Coordinates of C-alpha atoms in Angstrom, one line a residue:
Chain B
X1055 CA -40.7 5.3 27.7
X1056 CA -37.9 4.0 29.0
X1057 CA -36.4 4.5 32.5
X1058 CA -33.2 5.9 30.9
X1059 CA -35.4 8.5 29.1
X1060 CA -36.9 9.8 31.9
X1061 CA -33.5 10.0 33.6
X1062 CA -32.5 12.2 30.7
X1063 CA -35.0 14.7 31.3
X1064 CA -34.0 14.6 35.1
X1065 CA -30.1 15.3 34.0
X1066 CA -31.7 19.1 33.4
X1067 CA -32.0 19.4 36.8
X1068 CA -29.9 22.1 38.5
X1069 CA -27.6 21.0 41.4
X1070 CA -24.9 23.3 43.3
X1071 CA -21.5 22.4 43.1
X1072 CA -17.8 23.2 44.4
X1073 CA -15.7 23.4 41.2
X1074 CA -11.7 23.1 42.1
X1075 CA -10.9 24.8 38.9
X1076 CA -11.6 28.5 37.5
X1077 CA -13.1 28.7 33.8
X1078 CA -15.5 31.6 32.1
X1079 CA -19.0 31.3 31.8
X1080 CA -20.1 28.6 29.2
X1081 CA -22.8 29.7 26.4
X1082 CA -25.4 27.1 25.8
X1083 CA -28.6 26.9 24.1
X1084 CA -30.7 25.5 27.1
X1085 CA -28.5 28.5 29.0
X1086 CA -25.2 29.8 30.5
X1087 CA -23.3 28.1 32.9
X1088 CA -21.2 29.4 34.9
X1089 CA -18.5 31.4 35.5
X1090 CA -16.4 28.9 37.6
X1091 CA -14.3 30.0 40.2
X1092 CA -12.3 27.7 42.2
X1093 CA -14.0 27.2 45.4
X1094 CA -16.6 29.2 45.0
X1095 CA -20.4 27.1 45.0
X1096 CA -22.2 27.1 41.5
X1097 CA -25.5 25.9 40.1
X1098 CA -25.1 23.6 37.0
X1099 CA -27.5 20.9 35.5
X1100 CA -27.1 17.6 37.1
X1101 CA -25.4 15.6 33.7
X1102 CA -22.4 18.4 33.7
X1103 CA -21.9 18.0 37.6
X1104 CA -21.9 14.2 37.2
X1105 CA -19.1 14.3 34.3
X1106 CA -17.1 17.1 36.2
X1107 CA -17.3 14.9 39.3
X1108 CA -16.0 11.7 37.3
X1109 CA -13.0 13.8 36.2
X1110 CA -12.8 14.8 39.9
X1111 CA -12.7 18.8 38.8
X1112 CA -15.4 19.7 41.6
X1113 CA -17.3 18.4 44.5
X1114 CA -21.0 18.2 44.8
X1115 CA -23.4 19.8 47.1
X1116 CA -26.2 17.3 48.2
X1117 CA -29.5 19.0 48.0
X1118 CA -31.1 20.5 50.7
X1119 CA -33.5 17.7 51.1
X1120 CA -30.7 15.0 50.4
X1121 CA -30.2 14.2 54.2
X1122 CA -31.3 12.0 56.5
X1123 CA -33.8 14.0 59.0
X1124 CA -35.6 15.7 55.8
X1125 CA -36.1 12.2 54.2
X1126 CA -37.3 10.4 57.4
X1127 CA -39.5 13.1 58.0
X1128 CA -41.2 12.6 54.4
X1129 CA -41.1 8.9 54.8
X1130 CA -43.2 9.2 57.5
X1131 CA -45.5 11.8 55.9
X1132 CA -45.8 9.6 53.1
X1133 CA -46.9 6.7 55.8
X1134 CA -49.1 8.5 57.6
X1135 CA -50.9 9.9 54.3
X1136 CA -53.5 8.6 52.6
X1137 CA -52.9 10.2 49.2
X1138 CA -49.4 11.2 47.6
X1139 CA -47.3 13.5 49.2
X1140 CA -45.6 16.4 47.5
X1141 CA -41.7 15.0 46.7
X1142 CA -38.8 17.4 47.3
X1143 CA -37.9 17.1 43.7
X1144 CA -40.3 15.8 40.8
X1145 CA -37.1 13.5 39.7
X1146 CA -35.9 12.4 43.5
X1147 CA -35.0 9.1 42.3
X1148 CA -33.3 9.7 39.2
X1149 CA -31.3 12.7 41.4
X1150 CA -30.4 10.5 44.0
X1151 CA -29.4 7.3 42.4
X1152 CA -27.2 9.3 39.9
X1153 CA -25.3 11.2 42.8
X1154 CA -24.9 8.8 45.0
X1155 CA -23.4 6.4 42.3
X1156 CA -21.0 9.2 41.3
X1157 CA -20.4 11.3 44.6
X1158 CA -21.2 9.1 47.2
X1159 CA -18.2 10.8 49.1
X1160 CA -19.8 13.8 48.8
X1161 CA -22.5 12.6 50.4
X1162 CA -22.7 12.0 54.1
X1163 CA -24.4 8.8 55.3
X1164 CA -25.2 8.1 51.4
X1165 CA -26.0 4.3 52.5
X1166 CA -28.6 5.5 54.6
X1167 CA -30.3 8.2 52.3
X1168 CA -30.3 5.7 49.7
X1169 CA -32.3 3.2 52.1
X1170 CA -34.4 6.0 52.7
X1171 CA -35.4 7.0 49.1
X1172 CA -35.8 3.2 48.2
X1173 CA -38.3 3.3 51.2
X1174 CA -40.1 6.5 49.9
X1175 CA -40.2 4.9 46.6
X1176 CA -42.0 1.8 47.8
X1177 CA -44.3 3.1 49.7
X1178 CA -45.7 5.3 46.7
X1179 CA -45.6 2.3 44.2
X1180 CA -47.7 0.2 46.7
X1181 CA -49.8 2.9 46.9
X1182 CA -50.1 3.8 43.5
X1183 CA -51.0 0.0 43.1
X1184 CA -53.9 0.1 45.4
X1185 CA -55.2 3.2 43.7
X1186 CA -55.3 1.5 40.2
X1187 CA -56.8 -1.4 41.5
X1188 CA -59.9 1.1 43.4
X1189 CA -60.0 2.9 39.9
X1190 CA -60.3 -0.2 38.2
X1191 CA -62.8 -1.9 40.3
X1192 CA -65.0 1.3 40.6
X1193 CA -65.5 1.5 37.1
X1194 CA -64.6 5.5 36.8
X1195 CA -63.7 6.7 33.2
X1196 CA -61.4 9.1 35.2
X1197 CA -59.3 9.9 38.3
X1198 CA -56.8 12.2 39.7
X1199 CA -53.9 11.5 41.6
X1200 CA -51.4 14.7 42.7
X1201 CA -48.0 14.7 43.3
X1202 CA -46.6 11.5 41.0
X1203 CA -43.4 11.6 39.5
X1204 CA -42.5 10.8 36.1
X1205 CA -40.6 7.8 37.2
X1206 CA -43.6 6.5 39.3
X1207 CA -46.1 6.6 36.1
X1208 CA -43.5 5.1 34.0
X1209 CA -43.3 2.2 35.9
X1210 CA -47.0 1.4 35.1
X1211 CA -47.9 3.5 32.2
X1212 CA -47.9 0.6 29.6
X1213 CA -50.0 -2.0 32.2
X1214 CA -52.2 0.7 33.1
X1215 CA -53.4 1.4 29.6
X1216 CA -53.7 -1.8 28.8
X1217 CA -56.0 -2.5 31.5
X1218 CA -57.9 0.4 31.0
X1219 CA -58.4 -0.9 27.1
X1220 CA -58.9 -4.0 27.7
X1221 CA -61.9 -3.2 30.4
X1222 CA -63.2 -0.1 27.6
X1223 CA -63.6 -3.1 25.4
X1224 CA -65.7 -5.4 27.8
X1225 CA -67.5 -2.1 28.8
X1226 CA -68.3 -1.1 25.2
X1227 CA -69.4 -4.5 24.8
X1228 CA -72.2 -4.7 27.6
X1229 CA -73.4 -1.2 27.3
X1230 CA -73.7 -0.9 23.0
X1231 CA -73.3 -4.7 22.0
X1232 CA -76.7 -5.7 21.3
X1233 CA -77.6 -2.4 19.1
X1234 CA -74.5 -2.2 17.0
X1235 CA -74.7 -5.7 16.0
X1236 CA -78.5 -5.6 14.9
X1237 CA -77.3 -3.2 12.7
X1238 CA -74.8 -4.8 11.5
X1239 CA -77.3 -7.9 10.6
X1240 CA -79.7 -5.0 8.6
Chain T
X139 CA -53.9 -4.2 17.9
X140 CA -55.0 -0.7 19.0
X141 CA -53.9 0.7 15.5
X142 CA -56.6 -0.5 13.5
X143 CA -59.4 -1.3 16.7
X144 CA -62.6 -1.4 15.2
X145 CA -65.9 -1.3 17.4
X146 CA -65.7 -4.9 19.1
X147 CA -69.4 -5.3 19.7
X148 CA -69.5 -5.9 15.5
X149 CA -67.2 -8.9 16.2
X150 CA -64.6 -7.7 13.5
X151 CA -61.0 -6.7 13.7
X152 CA -59.4 -7.9 10.3
X153 CA -56.2 -7.0 11.2
X154 CA -56.2 -8.6 15.1
X155 CA -55.0 -12.0 14.8
X156 CA -56.4 -12.8 18.1
X157 CA -59.7 -11.3 17.1
X158 CA -59.3 -14.3 14.1
X159 CA -58.1 -17.0 17.0
X160 CA -61.3 -16.2 18.9
X161 CA -63.8 -16.2 16.5
X162 CA -62.5 -19.9 15.7
X163 CA -63.9 -21.0 19.4
X164 CA -67.0 -23.2 18.3
X165 CA -70.2 -22.6 19.9
X166 CA -73.8 -25.1 20.1
X167 CA -75.8 -24.2 17.1
X168 CA -79.5 -26.1 16.8
X169 CA -80.2 -26.2 13.0
X170 CA -83.8 -25.2 12.0
X171 CA -84.2 -26.2 8.5
X172 CA -83.0 -29.2 7.0
X173 CA -79.9 -29.0 4.6
X174 CA -79.0 -31.3 1.8
X175 CA -75.9 -33.1 1.6
X176 CA -74.0 -31.6 4.8
X177 CA -74.4 -34.6 6.3
X178 CA -70.6 -35.1 7.3
X179 CA -70.4 -32.3 9.2
X180 CA -72.1 -34.0 12.3
X181 CA -70.2 -37.9 12.1
X182 CA -72.8 -39.4 14.5
X183 CA -75.1 -40.1 11.8
X184 CA -74.1 -41.7 8.5
X185 CA -77.1 -39.6 6.9
X186 CA -75.8 -37.6 4.1
X187 CA -78.0 -34.9 5.1
X188 CA -78.7 -32.6 8.1
X189 CA -81.9 -32.5 9.6
X190 CA -84.2 -30.3 11.6
X191 CA -83.2 -29.8 15.3
X192 CA -79.5 -31.5 14.9
X193 CA -77.2 -30.2 17.8
X194 CA -73.7 -29.2 16.0
X195 CA -70.9 -27.1 17.2
X196 CA -69.9 -24.6 15.0
X197 CA -67.0 -21.7 14.9
X198 CA -68.4 -19.0 15.7
X199 CA -67.7 -16.8 12.3
X200 CA -69.2 -19.6 10.7
X201 CA -72.3 -19.5 13.1
X202 CA -72.7 -15.6 12.8
X203 CA -73.7 -15.7 9.1
X204 CA -76.3 -18.9 9.3
X205 CA -77.6 -17.1 12.0
X206 CA -79.0 -13.7 10.5
X207 CA -82.3 -13.6 12.8
X208 CA -84.7 -15.8 14.3
X209 CA -85.8 -17.5 11.0
X210 CA -82.2 -18.0 10.4
X211 CA -80.4 -21.4 9.3
X212 CA -79.3 -22.2 13.0
X213 CA -80.6 -21.0 16.3
X214 CA -77.6 -20.4 18.9
X215 CA -77.1 -21.3 22.2
X216 CA -74.6 -19.8 25.2
X217 CA -71.5 -22.2 25.2
X218 CA -71.2 -24.1 28.3
X219 CA -68.6 -22.0 30.0
X220 CA -70.7 -18.8 29.6
X221 CA -73.7 -20.6 31.0
X222 CA -75.4 -20.2 34.4
X223 CA -72.9 -22.5 36.1
X224 CA -70.0 -21.1 35.0
X225 CA -70.9 -17.4 35.7
X226 CA -71.6 -18.4 39.3
X227 CA -68.3 -20.3 40.1
X228 CA -66.7 -16.4 38.1
X229 CA -68.9 -14.4 40.4
X230 CA -67.3 -16.8 43.8
X231 CA -63.7 -15.7 43.4
X232 CA -63.1 -14.9 39.9
X233 CA -59.0 -14.8 40.9
X234 CA -58.6 -18.3 41.2
X235 CA -60.4 -20.1 38.4
X236 CA -58.5 -21.2 35.3
X237 CA -59.3 -19.3 32.6
X238 CA -57.1 -20.0 30.2
X239 CA -58.9 -23.8 30.1
X240 CA -62.4 -21.8 30.0
X241 CA -61.7 -20.7 26.3
X242 CA -57.9 -19.2 25.4
X243 CA -60.0 -16.0 24.3
X244 CA -62.5 -15.5 27.1
X245 CA -62.9 -12.1 27.2
X246 CA -62.8 -11.9 23.2
X247 CA -65.1 -14.9 22.6
X248 CA -67.6 -14.0 25.0
X249 CA -67.6 -10.2 23.7
X250 CA -68.3 -11.9 20.6
X251 CA -71.3 -14.0 21.8
X252 CA -72.9 -10.6 21.8
X253 CA -73.9 -11.1 18.2
X254 CA -76.3 -13.4 18.8
X255 CA -79.7 -12.5 20.6
X256 CA -78.9 -14.9 23.2
X257 CA -81.3 -14.6 26.5
X258 CA -78.6 -14.1 28.8
X259 CA -76.3 -12.1 26.9
X260 CA -76.5 -9.1 29.3
X261 CA -75.0 -11.5 32.6
X262 CA -72.6 -13.1 29.8
X263 CA -71.2 -9.4 29.6
X264 CA -71.4 -8.2 32.9
X265 CA -69.8 -11.3 34.5
X266 CA -67.2 -10.7 32.0
X267 CA -66.5 -7.2 33.3
X268 CA -66.6 -8.2 37.2
X269 CA -64.6 -11.5 36.3
X270 CA -61.8 -8.7 34.7
X271 CA -62.0 -6.1 37.8
X272 CA -61.7 -9.4 39.8
X273 CA -59.0 -10.5 38.6
X274 CA -57.2 -7.6 38.1
X275 CA -55.2 -7.0 41.1
X276 CA -54.0 -10.3 41.0
X277 CA -52.3 -9.7 37.7
X278 CA -50.6 -6.3 39.0
X279 CA -49.7 -8.1 41.5
X280 CA -48.0 -10.7 40.1
X281 CA -46.3 -9.1 37.2
X282 CA -45.1 -6.0 39.3
X283 CA -43.6 -7.8 42.3
X284 CA -41.8 -11.5 41.7
X285 CA -39.0 -10.9 40.0
X286 CA -37.3 -14.3 41.1
X287 CA -39.9 -16.7 41.7
X288 CA -41.7 -18.8 39.2
X289 CA -44.8 -17.3 37.8
X290 CA -45.9 -20.6 35.4
X291 CA -48.5 -21.8 37.6
X292 CA -50.3 -18.1 37.6
X293 CA -49.6 -17.3 33.8
X294 CA -51.5 -20.7 33.1
X295 CA -54.4 -19.7 34.5
X296 CA -54.7 -16.6 32.7
X297 CA -56.2 -16.2 29.5
X298 CA -54.6 -14.5 26.6
X299 CA -55.1 -11.0 26.7
X300 CA -54.8 -11.1 30.3
X301 CA -50.9 -12.8 29.5
X302 CA -50.6 -9.6 27.2
X303 CA -51.5 -7.6 29.8
X304 CA -49.1 -9.3 32.6
X305 CA -46.0 -9.2 29.8
X306 CA -47.0 -5.4 29.7
X307 CA -46.8 -5.0 33.7
X308 CA -43.6 -7.3 33.6
X309 CA -41.3 -5.3 31.1
X310 CA -42.5 -2.0 33.2
X311 CA -40.7 -3.6 35.9
X312 CA -37.7 -5.2 34.2
X313 CA -36.7 -1.8 32.5
X314 CA -37.4 0.1 35.7
X315 CA -35.2 -2.7 37.4
X316 CA -32.3 -2.8 34.8
X317 CA -32.0 0.9 35.1
X318 CA -31.9 0.9 38.8
X319 CA -29.0 -1.7 39.2
X320 CA -27.2 0.8 36.1
X321 CA -27.7 -1.9 33.5
X322 CA -29.4 -0.1 30.8
X323 CA -26.5 3.1 30.9
X324 CA -24.5 0.0 29.3
X325 CA -23.9 -0.2 25.7
X326 CA -24.9 -3.8 24.5
X327 CA -25.3 -5.7 21.3
X328 CA -28.6 -5.1 19.6
X329 CA -30.9 -8.4 19.8
X330 CA -31.8 -7.9 16.2
X331 CA -27.3 -8.5 15.2
X332 CA -27.3 -11.2 17.9
X333 CA -30.2 -13.5 16.2
X334 CA -29.0 -12.7 13.1
X335 CA -27.4 -16.2 11.9
X336 CA -27.0 -15.1 8.1
X337 CA -23.8 -13.7 8.8
X338 CA -22.4 -17.4 10.9
X339 CA -23.7 -19.3 8.0
X340 CA -21.7 -17.1 5.5
X341 CA -18.5 -17.5 8.1
X342 CA -19.3 -21.1 8.1
X343 CA -19.7 -22.1 5.1
X344 CA -16.4 -20.1 3.8
X345 CA -14.3 -22.2 6.8
X346 CA -16.1 -25.6 5.6
X347 CA -15.0 -24.7 2.0
X348 CA -11.6 -23.7 2.9

C-alpha cells in the first residue's frame, strides 16, 4: 500500500471549519455536508477542508488534540510506556501533515506541533522496530500490538511480511525437512 | 515468488529463479560405484573412468538424483561452509559474517541440504534459523534508518534473500519519505514511458533521414 493511499483514507476524517460563505447542504453518497453559514463552525471531511482552505473560503479550527500541551503530554506518555499508547486520532500523522501544509496560519505554534508529532512518530517507530525484533527472536507465530496506526503499519508491512516468510521457510525446513525429503524419494 | 511457492523441504520450486540458482551450488560427493566413460568430469586424473571412492563436487540438482538412498551412486558430504567450523563462527556472532561470500544463496542452499540424510543436518538447519534471527535486527535497522549514507559495505555482506528483504525495507522507508516531503502528490512521468526508447529512435531516424 502506498502512503498516499493511506492519506486518501485519512481524508475521510472530519475536522471543524469556519466558512466565510453561505450555502445549502451538499448531498453526497458518503453523507451530507453542511449547511454552510458564514461564521458558524461546521464539521466537514478533511479533503473538503483542505480544498476550501486552498481557495480561501474558510478558516480551519485545529482538532482538540493539536495543541502543544496535549501533544507534550502524549509524547511523555509514549516515552514512559513500554507499550504503544492510544493516539488521539488513528490518522494523527496524516492530519497533521495535511493541515500544517495548507492551514499553517490557523494553527497556533505550527512549527512546534510539527516537531512534536515527528518526535512521537519517531518514538513509536523505534518501539515498533524493537518489538518486531523481539518477535522474530522469540520464534512466536503471532503477536498483538495495540494502538498502531495504519501509516505506522504501512511503513514496515512489506519488510515484516517478507522477513516472516523467510523465517517460516527456515523453520519448516527444520521441522518437516527430513520426513518430506524421504517421502519424495520413495 | 509466493504465488508458486512449493514446500521448500522437497527442494523444488519450479517458477522461482533464485531456487534454480541455489540448486547450482556444488556439494562434495563420493562415488560409491565405478562409472565408465565419465572420467572427464574429474580433471585431476587422465583415467577415462570414475573409480569407486572418487571425490567430486557435483551440483546440487545432480547429486539429488544420484543420491537416492544409502546404496546410491554417490554419497554426499556436508559442504564446507555448513560444517562445524563455520557453524561455530555463525553461532558466535552472525551479524558480522559475510554471508554472500559463504554462498550467494546461503539460506536456500542450506535448506536444500535437507534432501540428503546428512548426520548433522539438524544442526545445519538450526544454525540457519538462528543466523537469520541474529542478523535480522541489523538488516532492519540498516534498511529503515540510513537514508543518505553509503550502505554498500553492509549490503555486500548479505545473502541474496536478505538483500531482497533489505530492498523491501528501503522501499517502505523511501515511500514514506517521499510522502512526508510531499513528493508523492506531484504527478510525474511513468518510468515505463521514460525508459521507452523506441519512440526516440523513431524520431532520431526521421531526423537523420531529413
